PDB file of C-alpha atoms in Angstrom:
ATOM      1  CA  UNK A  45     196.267 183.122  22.630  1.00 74.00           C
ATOM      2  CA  UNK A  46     197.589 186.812  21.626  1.00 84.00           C
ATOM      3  CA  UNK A  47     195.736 189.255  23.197  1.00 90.00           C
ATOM      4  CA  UNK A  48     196.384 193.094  21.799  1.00 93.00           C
ATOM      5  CA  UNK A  49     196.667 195.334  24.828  1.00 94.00           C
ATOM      6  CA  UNK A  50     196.534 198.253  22.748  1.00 95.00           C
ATOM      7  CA  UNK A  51     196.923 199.268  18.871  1.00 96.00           C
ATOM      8  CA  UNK A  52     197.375 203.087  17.813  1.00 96.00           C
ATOM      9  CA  UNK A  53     196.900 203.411  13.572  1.00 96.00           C
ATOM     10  CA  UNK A  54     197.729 206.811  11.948  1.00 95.00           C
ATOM     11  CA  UNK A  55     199.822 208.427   9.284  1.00 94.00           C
ATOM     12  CA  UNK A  56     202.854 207.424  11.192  1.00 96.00           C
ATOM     13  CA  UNK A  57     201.775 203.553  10.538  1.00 95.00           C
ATOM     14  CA  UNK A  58     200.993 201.268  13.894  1.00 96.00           C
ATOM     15  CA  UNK A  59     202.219 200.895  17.064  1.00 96.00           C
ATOM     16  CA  UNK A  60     200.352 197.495  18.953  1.00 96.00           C
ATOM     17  CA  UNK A  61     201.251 196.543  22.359  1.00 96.00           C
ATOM     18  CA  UNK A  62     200.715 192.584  22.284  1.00 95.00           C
ATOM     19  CA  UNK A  63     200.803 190.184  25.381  1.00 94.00           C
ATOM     20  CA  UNK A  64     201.643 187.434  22.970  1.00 88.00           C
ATOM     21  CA  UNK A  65     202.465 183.299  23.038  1.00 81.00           C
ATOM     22  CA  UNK A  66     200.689 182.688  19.853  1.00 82.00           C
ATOM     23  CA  UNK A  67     203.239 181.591  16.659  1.00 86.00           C
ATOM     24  CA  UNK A  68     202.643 184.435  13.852  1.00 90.00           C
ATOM     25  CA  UNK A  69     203.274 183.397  10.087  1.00 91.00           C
ATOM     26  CA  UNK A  70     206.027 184.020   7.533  1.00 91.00           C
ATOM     27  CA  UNK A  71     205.218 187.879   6.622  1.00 92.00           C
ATOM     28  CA  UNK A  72     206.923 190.576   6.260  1.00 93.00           C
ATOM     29  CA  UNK A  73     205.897 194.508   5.581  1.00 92.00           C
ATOM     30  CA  UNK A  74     206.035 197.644   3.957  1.00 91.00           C
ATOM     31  CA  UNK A  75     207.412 199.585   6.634  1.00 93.00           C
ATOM     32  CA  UNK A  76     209.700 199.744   8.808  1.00 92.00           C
ATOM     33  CA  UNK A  77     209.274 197.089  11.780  1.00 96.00           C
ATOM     34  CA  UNK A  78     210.840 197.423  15.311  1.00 98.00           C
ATOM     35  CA  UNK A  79     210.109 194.952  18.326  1.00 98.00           C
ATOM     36  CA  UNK A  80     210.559 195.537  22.108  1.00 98.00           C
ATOM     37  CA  UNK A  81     210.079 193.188  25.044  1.00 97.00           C
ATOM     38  CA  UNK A  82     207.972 195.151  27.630  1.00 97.00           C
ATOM     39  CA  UNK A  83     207.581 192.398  30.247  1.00 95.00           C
ATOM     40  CA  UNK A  84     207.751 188.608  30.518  1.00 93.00           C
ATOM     41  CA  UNK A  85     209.749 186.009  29.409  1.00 90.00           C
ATOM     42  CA  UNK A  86     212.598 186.272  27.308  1.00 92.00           C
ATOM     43  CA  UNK A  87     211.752 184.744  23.903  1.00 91.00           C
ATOM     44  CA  UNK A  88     213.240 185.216  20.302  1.00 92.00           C
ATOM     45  CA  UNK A  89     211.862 186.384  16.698  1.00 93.00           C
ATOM     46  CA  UNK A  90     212.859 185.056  13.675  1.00 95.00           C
ATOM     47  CA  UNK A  91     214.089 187.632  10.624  1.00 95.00           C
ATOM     48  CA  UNK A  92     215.318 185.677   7.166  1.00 89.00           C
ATOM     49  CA  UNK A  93     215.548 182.125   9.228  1.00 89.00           C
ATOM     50  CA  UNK A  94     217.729 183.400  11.730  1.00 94.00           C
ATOM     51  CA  UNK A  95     216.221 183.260  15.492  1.00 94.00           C
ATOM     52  CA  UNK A  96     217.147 186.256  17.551  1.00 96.00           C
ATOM     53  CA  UNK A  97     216.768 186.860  21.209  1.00 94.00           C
ATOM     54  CA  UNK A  98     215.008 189.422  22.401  1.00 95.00           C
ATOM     55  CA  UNK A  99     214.954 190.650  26.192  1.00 96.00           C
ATOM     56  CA  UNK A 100     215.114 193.842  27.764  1.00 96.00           C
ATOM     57  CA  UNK A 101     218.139 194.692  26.379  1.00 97.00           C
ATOM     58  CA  UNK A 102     217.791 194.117  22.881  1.00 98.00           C
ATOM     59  CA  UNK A 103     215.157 195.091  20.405  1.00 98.00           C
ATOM     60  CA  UNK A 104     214.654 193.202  16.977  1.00 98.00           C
ATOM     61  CA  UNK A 105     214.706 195.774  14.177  1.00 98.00           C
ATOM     62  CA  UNK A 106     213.026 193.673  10.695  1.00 97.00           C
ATOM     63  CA  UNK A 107     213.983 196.167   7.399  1.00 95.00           C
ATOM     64  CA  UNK A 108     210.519 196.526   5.000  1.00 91.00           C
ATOM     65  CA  UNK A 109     210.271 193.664   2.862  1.00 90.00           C
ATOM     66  CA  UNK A 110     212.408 191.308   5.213  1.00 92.00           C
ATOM     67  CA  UNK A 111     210.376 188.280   5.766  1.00 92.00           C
ATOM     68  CA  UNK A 112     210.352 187.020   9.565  1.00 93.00           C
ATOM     69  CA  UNK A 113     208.306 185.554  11.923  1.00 93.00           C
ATOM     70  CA  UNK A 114     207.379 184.126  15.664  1.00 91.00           C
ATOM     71  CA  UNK A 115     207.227 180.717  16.784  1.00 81.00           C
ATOM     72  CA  UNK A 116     206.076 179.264  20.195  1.00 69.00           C
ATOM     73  CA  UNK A 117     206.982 176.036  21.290  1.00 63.00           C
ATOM     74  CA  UNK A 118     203.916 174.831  23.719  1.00 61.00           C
ATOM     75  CA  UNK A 119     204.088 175.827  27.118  1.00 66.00           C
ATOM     76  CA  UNK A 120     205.774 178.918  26.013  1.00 66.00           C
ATOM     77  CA  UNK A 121     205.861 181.700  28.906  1.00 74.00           C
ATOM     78  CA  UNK A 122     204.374 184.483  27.922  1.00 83.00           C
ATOM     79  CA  UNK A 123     205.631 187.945  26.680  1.00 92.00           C
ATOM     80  CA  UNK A 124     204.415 191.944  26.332  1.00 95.00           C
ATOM     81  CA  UNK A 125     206.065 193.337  23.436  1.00 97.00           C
ATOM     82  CA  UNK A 126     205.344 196.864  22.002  1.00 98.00           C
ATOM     83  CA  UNK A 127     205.403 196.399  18.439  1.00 97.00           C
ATOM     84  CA  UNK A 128     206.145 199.161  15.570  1.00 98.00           C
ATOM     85  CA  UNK A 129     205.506 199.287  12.399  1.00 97.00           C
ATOM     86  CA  UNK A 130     206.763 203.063  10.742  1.00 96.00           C
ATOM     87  CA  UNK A 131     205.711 204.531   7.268  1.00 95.00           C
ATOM     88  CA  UNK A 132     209.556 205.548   6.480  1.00 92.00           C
ATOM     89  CA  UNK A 133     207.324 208.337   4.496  1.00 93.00           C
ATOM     90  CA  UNK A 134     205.949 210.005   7.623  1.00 95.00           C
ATOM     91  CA  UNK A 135     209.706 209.874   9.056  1.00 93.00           C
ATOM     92  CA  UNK A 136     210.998 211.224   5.770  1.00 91.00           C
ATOM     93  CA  UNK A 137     208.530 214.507   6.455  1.00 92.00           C
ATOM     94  CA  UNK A 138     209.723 214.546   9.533  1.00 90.00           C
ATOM     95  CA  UNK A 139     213.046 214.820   8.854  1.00 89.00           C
ATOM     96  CA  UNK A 140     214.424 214.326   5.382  1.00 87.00           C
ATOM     97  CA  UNK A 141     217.677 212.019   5.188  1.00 85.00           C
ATOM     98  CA  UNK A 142     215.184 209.447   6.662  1.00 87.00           C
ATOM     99  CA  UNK A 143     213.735 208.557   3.164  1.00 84.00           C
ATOM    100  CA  UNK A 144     215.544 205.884   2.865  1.00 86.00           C
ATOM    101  CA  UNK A 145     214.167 204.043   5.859  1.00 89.00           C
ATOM    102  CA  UNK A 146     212.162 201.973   2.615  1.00 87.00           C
ATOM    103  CA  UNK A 147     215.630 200.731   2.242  1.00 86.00           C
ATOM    104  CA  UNK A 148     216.198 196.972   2.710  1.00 85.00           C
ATOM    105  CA  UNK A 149     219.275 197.319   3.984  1.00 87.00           C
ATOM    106  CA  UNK A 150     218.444 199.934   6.288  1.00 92.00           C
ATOM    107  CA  UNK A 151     219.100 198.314   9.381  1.00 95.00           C
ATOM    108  CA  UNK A 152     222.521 196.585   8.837  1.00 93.00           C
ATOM    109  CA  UNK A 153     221.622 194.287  11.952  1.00 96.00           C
ATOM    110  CA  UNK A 154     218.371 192.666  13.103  1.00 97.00           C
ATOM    111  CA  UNK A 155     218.906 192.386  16.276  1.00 98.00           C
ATOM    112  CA  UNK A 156     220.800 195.156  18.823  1.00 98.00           C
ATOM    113  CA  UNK A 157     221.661 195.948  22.490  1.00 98.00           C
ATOM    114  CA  UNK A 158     219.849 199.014  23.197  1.00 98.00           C
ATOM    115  CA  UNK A 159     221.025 201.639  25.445  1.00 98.00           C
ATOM    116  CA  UNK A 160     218.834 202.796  28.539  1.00 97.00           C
ATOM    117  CA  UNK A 161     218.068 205.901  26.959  1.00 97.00           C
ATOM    118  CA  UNK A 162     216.360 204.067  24.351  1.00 98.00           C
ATOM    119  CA  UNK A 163     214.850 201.722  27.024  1.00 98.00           C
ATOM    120  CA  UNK A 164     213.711 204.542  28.882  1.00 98.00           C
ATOM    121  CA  UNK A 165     211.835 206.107  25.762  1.00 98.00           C
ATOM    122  CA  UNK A 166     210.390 202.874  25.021  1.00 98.00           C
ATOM    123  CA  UNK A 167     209.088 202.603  28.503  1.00 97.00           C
ATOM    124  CA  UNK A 168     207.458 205.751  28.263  1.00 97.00           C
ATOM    125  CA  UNK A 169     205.840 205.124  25.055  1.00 97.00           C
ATOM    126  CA  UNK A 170     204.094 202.108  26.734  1.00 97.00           C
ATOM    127  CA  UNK A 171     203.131 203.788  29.629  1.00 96.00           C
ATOM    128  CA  UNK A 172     201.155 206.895  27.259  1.00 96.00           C
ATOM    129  CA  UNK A 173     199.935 203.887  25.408  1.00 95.00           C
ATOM    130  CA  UNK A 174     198.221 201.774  28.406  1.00 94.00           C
ATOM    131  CA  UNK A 175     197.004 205.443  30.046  1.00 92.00           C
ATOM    132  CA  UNK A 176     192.813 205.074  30.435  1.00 89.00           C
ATOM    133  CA  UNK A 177     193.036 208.550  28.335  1.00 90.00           C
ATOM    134  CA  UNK A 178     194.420 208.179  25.246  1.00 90.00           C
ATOM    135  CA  UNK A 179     197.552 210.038  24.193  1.00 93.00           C
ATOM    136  CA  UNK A 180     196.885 213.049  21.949  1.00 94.00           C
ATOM    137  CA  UNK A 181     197.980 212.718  18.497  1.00 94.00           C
ATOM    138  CA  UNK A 182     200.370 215.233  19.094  1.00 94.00           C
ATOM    139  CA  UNK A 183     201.991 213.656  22.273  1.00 96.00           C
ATOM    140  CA  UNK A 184     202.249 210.160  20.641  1.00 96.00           C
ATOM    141  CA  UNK A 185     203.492 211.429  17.319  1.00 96.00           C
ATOM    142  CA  UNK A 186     206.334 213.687  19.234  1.00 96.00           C
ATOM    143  CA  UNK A 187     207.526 209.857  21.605  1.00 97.00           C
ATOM    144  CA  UNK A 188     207.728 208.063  18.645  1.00 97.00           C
ATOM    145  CA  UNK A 189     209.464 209.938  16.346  1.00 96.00           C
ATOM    146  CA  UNK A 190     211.853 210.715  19.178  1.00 97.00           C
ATOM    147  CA  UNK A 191     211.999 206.521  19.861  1.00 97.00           C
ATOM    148  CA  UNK A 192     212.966 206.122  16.271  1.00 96.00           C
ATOM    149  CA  UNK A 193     215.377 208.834  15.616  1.00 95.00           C
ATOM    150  CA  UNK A 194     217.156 207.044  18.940  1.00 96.00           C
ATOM    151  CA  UNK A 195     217.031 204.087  17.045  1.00 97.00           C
ATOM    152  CA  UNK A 196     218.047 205.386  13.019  1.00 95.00           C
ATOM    153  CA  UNK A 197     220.794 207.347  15.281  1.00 94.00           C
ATOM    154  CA  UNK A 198     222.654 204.348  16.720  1.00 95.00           C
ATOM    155  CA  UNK A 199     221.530 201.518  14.612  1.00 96.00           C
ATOM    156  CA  UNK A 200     220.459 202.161  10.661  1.00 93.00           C
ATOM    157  CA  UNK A 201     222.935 203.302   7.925  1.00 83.00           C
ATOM    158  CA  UNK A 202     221.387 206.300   7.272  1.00 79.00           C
ATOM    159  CA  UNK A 203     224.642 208.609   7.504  1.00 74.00           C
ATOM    160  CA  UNK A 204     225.559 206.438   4.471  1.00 68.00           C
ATOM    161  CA  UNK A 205     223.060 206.055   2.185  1.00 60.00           C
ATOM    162  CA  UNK A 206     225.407 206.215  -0.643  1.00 56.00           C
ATOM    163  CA  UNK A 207     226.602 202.585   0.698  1.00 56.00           C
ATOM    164  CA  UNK A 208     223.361 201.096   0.297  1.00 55.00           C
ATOM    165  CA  UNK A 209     224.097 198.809  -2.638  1.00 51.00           C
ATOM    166  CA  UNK A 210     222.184 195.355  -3.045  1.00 49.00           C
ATOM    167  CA  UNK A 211     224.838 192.944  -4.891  1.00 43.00           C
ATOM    168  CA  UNK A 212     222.022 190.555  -4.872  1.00 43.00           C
ATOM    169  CA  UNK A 213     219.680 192.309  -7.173  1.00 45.00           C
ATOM    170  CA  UNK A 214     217.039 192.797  -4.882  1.00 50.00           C
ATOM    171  CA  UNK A 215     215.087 196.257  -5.975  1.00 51.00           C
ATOM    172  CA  UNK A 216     216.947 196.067  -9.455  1.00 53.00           C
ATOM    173  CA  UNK A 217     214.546 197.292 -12.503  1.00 70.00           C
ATOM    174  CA  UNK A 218     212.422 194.395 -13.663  1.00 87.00           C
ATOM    175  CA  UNK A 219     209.855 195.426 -16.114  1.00 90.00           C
ATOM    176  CA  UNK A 220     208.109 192.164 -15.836  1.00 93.00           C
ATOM    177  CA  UNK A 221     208.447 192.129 -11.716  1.00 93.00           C
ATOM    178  CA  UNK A 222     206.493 195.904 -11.912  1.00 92.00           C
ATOM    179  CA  UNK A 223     203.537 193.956 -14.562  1.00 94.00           C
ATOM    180  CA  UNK A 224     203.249 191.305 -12.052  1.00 94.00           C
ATOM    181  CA  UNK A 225     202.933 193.398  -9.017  1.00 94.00           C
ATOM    182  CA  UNK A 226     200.172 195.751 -11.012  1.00 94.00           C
ATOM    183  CA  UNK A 227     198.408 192.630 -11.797  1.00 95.00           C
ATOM    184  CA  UNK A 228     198.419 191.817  -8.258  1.00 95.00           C
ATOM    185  CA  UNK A 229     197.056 194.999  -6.420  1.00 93.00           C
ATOM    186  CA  UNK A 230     194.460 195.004  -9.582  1.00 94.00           C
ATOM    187  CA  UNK A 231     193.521 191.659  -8.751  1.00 94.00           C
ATOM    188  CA  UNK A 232     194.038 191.560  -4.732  1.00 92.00           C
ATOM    189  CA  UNK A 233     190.688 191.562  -4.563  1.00 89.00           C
ATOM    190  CA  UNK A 234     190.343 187.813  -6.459  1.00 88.00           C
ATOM    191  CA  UNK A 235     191.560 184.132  -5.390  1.00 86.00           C
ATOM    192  CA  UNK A 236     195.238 184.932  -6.960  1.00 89.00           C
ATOM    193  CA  UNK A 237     196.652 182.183  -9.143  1.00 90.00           C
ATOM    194  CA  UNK A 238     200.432 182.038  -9.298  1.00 93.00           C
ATOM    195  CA  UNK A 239     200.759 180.613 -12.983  1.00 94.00           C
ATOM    196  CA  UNK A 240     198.350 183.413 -13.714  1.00 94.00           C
ATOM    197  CA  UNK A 241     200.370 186.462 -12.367  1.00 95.00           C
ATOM    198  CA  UNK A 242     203.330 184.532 -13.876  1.00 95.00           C
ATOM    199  CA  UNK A 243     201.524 184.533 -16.944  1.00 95.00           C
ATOM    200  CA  UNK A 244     200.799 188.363 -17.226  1.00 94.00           C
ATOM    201  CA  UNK A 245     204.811 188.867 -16.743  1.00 93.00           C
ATOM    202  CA  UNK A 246     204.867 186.739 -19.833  1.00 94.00           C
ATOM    203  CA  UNK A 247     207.515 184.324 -17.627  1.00 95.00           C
ATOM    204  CA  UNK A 248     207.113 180.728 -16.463  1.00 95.00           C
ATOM    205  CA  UNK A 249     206.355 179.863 -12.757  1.00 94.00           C
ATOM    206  CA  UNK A 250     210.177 178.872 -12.318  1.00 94.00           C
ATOM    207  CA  UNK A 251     211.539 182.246 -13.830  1.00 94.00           C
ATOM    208  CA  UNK A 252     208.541 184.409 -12.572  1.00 95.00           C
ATOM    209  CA  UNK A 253     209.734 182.975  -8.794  1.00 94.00           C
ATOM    210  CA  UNK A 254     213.181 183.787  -9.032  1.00 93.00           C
ATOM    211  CA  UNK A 255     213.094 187.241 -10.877  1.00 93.00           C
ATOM    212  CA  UNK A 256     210.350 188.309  -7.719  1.00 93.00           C
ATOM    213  CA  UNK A 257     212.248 186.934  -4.870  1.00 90.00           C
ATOM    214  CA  UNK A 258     215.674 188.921  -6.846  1.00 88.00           C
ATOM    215  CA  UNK A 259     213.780 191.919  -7.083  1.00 88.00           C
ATOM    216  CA  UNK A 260     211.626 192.025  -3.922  1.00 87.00           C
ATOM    217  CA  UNK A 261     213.454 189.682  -1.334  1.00 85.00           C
ATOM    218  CA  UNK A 262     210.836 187.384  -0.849  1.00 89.00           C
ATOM    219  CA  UNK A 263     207.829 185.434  -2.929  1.00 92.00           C
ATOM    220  CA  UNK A 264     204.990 186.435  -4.557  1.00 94.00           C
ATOM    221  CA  UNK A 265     202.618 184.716  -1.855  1.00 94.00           C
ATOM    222  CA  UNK A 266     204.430 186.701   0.837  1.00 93.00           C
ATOM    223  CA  UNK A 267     204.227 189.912  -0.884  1.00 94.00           C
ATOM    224  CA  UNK A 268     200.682 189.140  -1.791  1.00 95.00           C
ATOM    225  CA  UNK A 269     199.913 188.211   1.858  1.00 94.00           C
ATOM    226  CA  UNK A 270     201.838 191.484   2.735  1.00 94.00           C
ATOM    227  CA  UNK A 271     199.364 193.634   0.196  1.00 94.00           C
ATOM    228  CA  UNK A 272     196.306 191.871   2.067  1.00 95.00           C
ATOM    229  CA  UNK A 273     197.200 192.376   5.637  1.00 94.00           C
ATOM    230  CA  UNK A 274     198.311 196.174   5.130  1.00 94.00           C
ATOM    231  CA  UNK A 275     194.686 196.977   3.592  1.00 94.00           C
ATOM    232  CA  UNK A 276     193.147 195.014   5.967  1.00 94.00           C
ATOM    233  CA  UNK A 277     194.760 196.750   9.050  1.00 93.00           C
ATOM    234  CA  UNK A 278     193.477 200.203   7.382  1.00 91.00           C
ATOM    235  CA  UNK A 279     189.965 199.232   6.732  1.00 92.00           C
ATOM    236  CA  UNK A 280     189.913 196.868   9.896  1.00 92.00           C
ATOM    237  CA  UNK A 281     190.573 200.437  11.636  1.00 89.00           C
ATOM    238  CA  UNK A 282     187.022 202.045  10.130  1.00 83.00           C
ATOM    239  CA  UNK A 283     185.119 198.496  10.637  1.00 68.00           C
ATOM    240  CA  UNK A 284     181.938 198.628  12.729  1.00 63.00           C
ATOM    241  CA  UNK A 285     181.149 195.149  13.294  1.00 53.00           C
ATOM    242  CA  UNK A 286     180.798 191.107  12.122  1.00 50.00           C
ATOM    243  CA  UNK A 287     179.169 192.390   8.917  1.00 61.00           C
ATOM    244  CA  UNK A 288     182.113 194.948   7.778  1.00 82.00           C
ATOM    245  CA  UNK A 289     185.043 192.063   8.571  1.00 86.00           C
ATOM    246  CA  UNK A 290     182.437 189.620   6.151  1.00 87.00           C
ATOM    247  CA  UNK A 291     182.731 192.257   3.933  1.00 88.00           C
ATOM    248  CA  UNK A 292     186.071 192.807   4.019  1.00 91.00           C
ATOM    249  CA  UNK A 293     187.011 189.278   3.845  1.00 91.00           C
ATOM    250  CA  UNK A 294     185.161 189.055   0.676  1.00 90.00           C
ATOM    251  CA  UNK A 295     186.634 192.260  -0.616  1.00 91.00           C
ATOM    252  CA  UNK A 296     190.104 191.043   0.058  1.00 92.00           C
ATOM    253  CA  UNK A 297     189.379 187.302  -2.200  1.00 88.00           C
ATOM    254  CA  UNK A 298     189.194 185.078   0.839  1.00 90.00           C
ATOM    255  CA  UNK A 299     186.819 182.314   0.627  1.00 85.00           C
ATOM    256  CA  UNK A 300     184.865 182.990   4.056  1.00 87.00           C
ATOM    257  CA  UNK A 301     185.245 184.477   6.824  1.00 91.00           C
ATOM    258  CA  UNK A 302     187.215 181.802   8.974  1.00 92.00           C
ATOM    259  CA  UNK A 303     189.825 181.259   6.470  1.00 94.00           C
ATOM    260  CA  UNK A 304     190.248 185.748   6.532  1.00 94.00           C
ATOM    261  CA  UNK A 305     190.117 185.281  10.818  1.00 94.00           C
ATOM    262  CA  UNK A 306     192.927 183.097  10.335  1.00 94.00           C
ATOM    263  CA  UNK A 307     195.161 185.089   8.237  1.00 94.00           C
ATOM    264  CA  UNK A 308     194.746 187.900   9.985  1.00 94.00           C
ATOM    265  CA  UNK A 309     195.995 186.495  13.499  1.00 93.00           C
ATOM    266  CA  UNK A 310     198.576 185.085  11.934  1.00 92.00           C
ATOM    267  CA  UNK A 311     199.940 188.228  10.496  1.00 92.00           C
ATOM    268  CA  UNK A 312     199.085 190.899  13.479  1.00 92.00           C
ATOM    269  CA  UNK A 313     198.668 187.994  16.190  1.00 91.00           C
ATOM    270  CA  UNK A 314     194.516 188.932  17.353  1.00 92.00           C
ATOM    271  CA  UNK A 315     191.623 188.084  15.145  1.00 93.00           C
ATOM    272  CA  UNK A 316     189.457 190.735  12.694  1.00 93.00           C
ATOM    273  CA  UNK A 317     186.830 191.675  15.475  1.00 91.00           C
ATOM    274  CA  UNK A 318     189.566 192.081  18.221  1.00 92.00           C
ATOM    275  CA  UNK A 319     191.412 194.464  16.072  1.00 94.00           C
ATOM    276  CA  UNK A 320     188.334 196.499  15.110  1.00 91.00           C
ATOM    277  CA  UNK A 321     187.400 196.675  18.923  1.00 91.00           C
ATOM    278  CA  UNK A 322     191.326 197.962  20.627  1.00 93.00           C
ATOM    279  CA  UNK A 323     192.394 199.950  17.653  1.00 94.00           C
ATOM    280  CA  UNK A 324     192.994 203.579  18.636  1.00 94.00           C
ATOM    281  CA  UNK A 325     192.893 205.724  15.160  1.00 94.00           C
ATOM    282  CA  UNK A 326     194.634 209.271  14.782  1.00 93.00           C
ATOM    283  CA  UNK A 327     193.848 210.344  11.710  1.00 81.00           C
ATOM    284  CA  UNK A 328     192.938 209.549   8.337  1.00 57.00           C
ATOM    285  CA  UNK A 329     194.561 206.207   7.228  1.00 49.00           C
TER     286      UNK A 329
END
């Protein structure tokens, strides 16, 4: 089972160190998503069906919106991986040509050879991370933004961000797409029906399916999963016990509390209470 070493949450999004051999779900995210092996055994992510390697010289870099997952095949070694997940809007106040990290075509490949600078920084992020004290806001804030500039330096298109055209559609203007997905966050909190949000789009199932997945990249029950697991990682980080995950689970539509303990290690890889109990919080989130 996935155990989470250690998870930092702040304005700059979450960082998780997980010593993980459990499979995680089809998801995908919001914000930018980076992967490094730590220690262990070599394994392999897959982003859009297509299994990548990851060891210690290549990271996995997942664009928001991209849909990918992890599979383990029994008897799987295990593997540390330090695990990022970036508001593009706290890199964009950082610096400004990084607003369009949100791009999803930002990272032209998911998977990279990184240099041992970048290894280096990466090693020293852990090392803050797993420290008995833990790093001040300002210390952590100043590794990763370094980390990631390393990493939209040598391997996003950000120097050309005139280039970033979609031919496929995806992030096109749908007016019924933008109904759909306000029905949706007004609703996240109910058992969500697809032939219902279809239905406030005014657009059959069939058409409602492929107008979101042209528009968004992926389906409505990823990107509704997506809108669940991000609010549940913020209020997860504020929880004080078995009553405020009930709560929560309830809050977020799901039926009891199992069924919310199972989506939630399949999206971040540890349950609700394990979460609640490693996650270091920075600031307001």
């Amino acid at each position: 089972m996935t155990t989470a070493l250690r998870i930092a949450q702040g304005r700059f999004g979450r960082l998780a160190l997980l010593d993980m051999d459990a499979p995680l779900a089809p998801h995908a995210h919001s914000q930018c998503h980076v992967i490094f092996k730590v220690s262990g055994a070599d394994s392999a992510f897959y982003v859009s069906e297509e299994r990548l390697p990851i060891t210690d010289r290549t990271a996995i870099l997942v664009n928001a919106w991209e849909p990918h997952y992890f599979f383990s095949e029994p008897d799987f070694p295990r593997t540390v991986y330090l695990v990022l997940y970036i508001e593009p809007g706290w890199m964009s106040s950082l610096h400004s040509p990084l607003h369009v990290a949100s791009h999803p075509r930002f990272f032209p490949h998911p998977c990279v050879e990184i240099s041992s600078r970048i290894r280096s920084m990466v090693d020293n992020l852990t090392g803050g991370l797993l420290s008995l004290i833990p790093m001040p806001q300002e210390h952590l804030e100043s590794d990763l933004f370094d980390l990631m500039v390393a990493v939209c330096e040598d391997f996003s298109a950000w120097r050309h961000h005139s280039q970033l055209i979609l031919p496929d559609g995806r992030h096109l203007q749908d007016a019924r797409i933008h109904k759909a997905i306000a029905y949706i966050h007004q609703n996240i909190g109910k058992p969500l029906d697809i032939a219902q949000v279809a239905a406030s789009a005014h657009l059959s199932r069939a058409q409602f399916f492929l107008r979101f997945r042209r528009c968004t990249g992926m389906t409505p029950n990823v990107f509704i999963n997506m809108l669940r697991a991000e609010i549940a990682c913020k209020q997860l980080a504020q929880a004080d016990g078995y009553g405020s995950v009930g709560r929560l689970a309830q809050a977020l539509g799901f039926s009891d509390q199992g069924h919310f303990t199972r989506f939630i290690r399949g999206h971040t890889g540890v349950t609700p209470s394990e979460y609640s109990r490693v996650v270091q919080v920075y600031d307001a989130v």
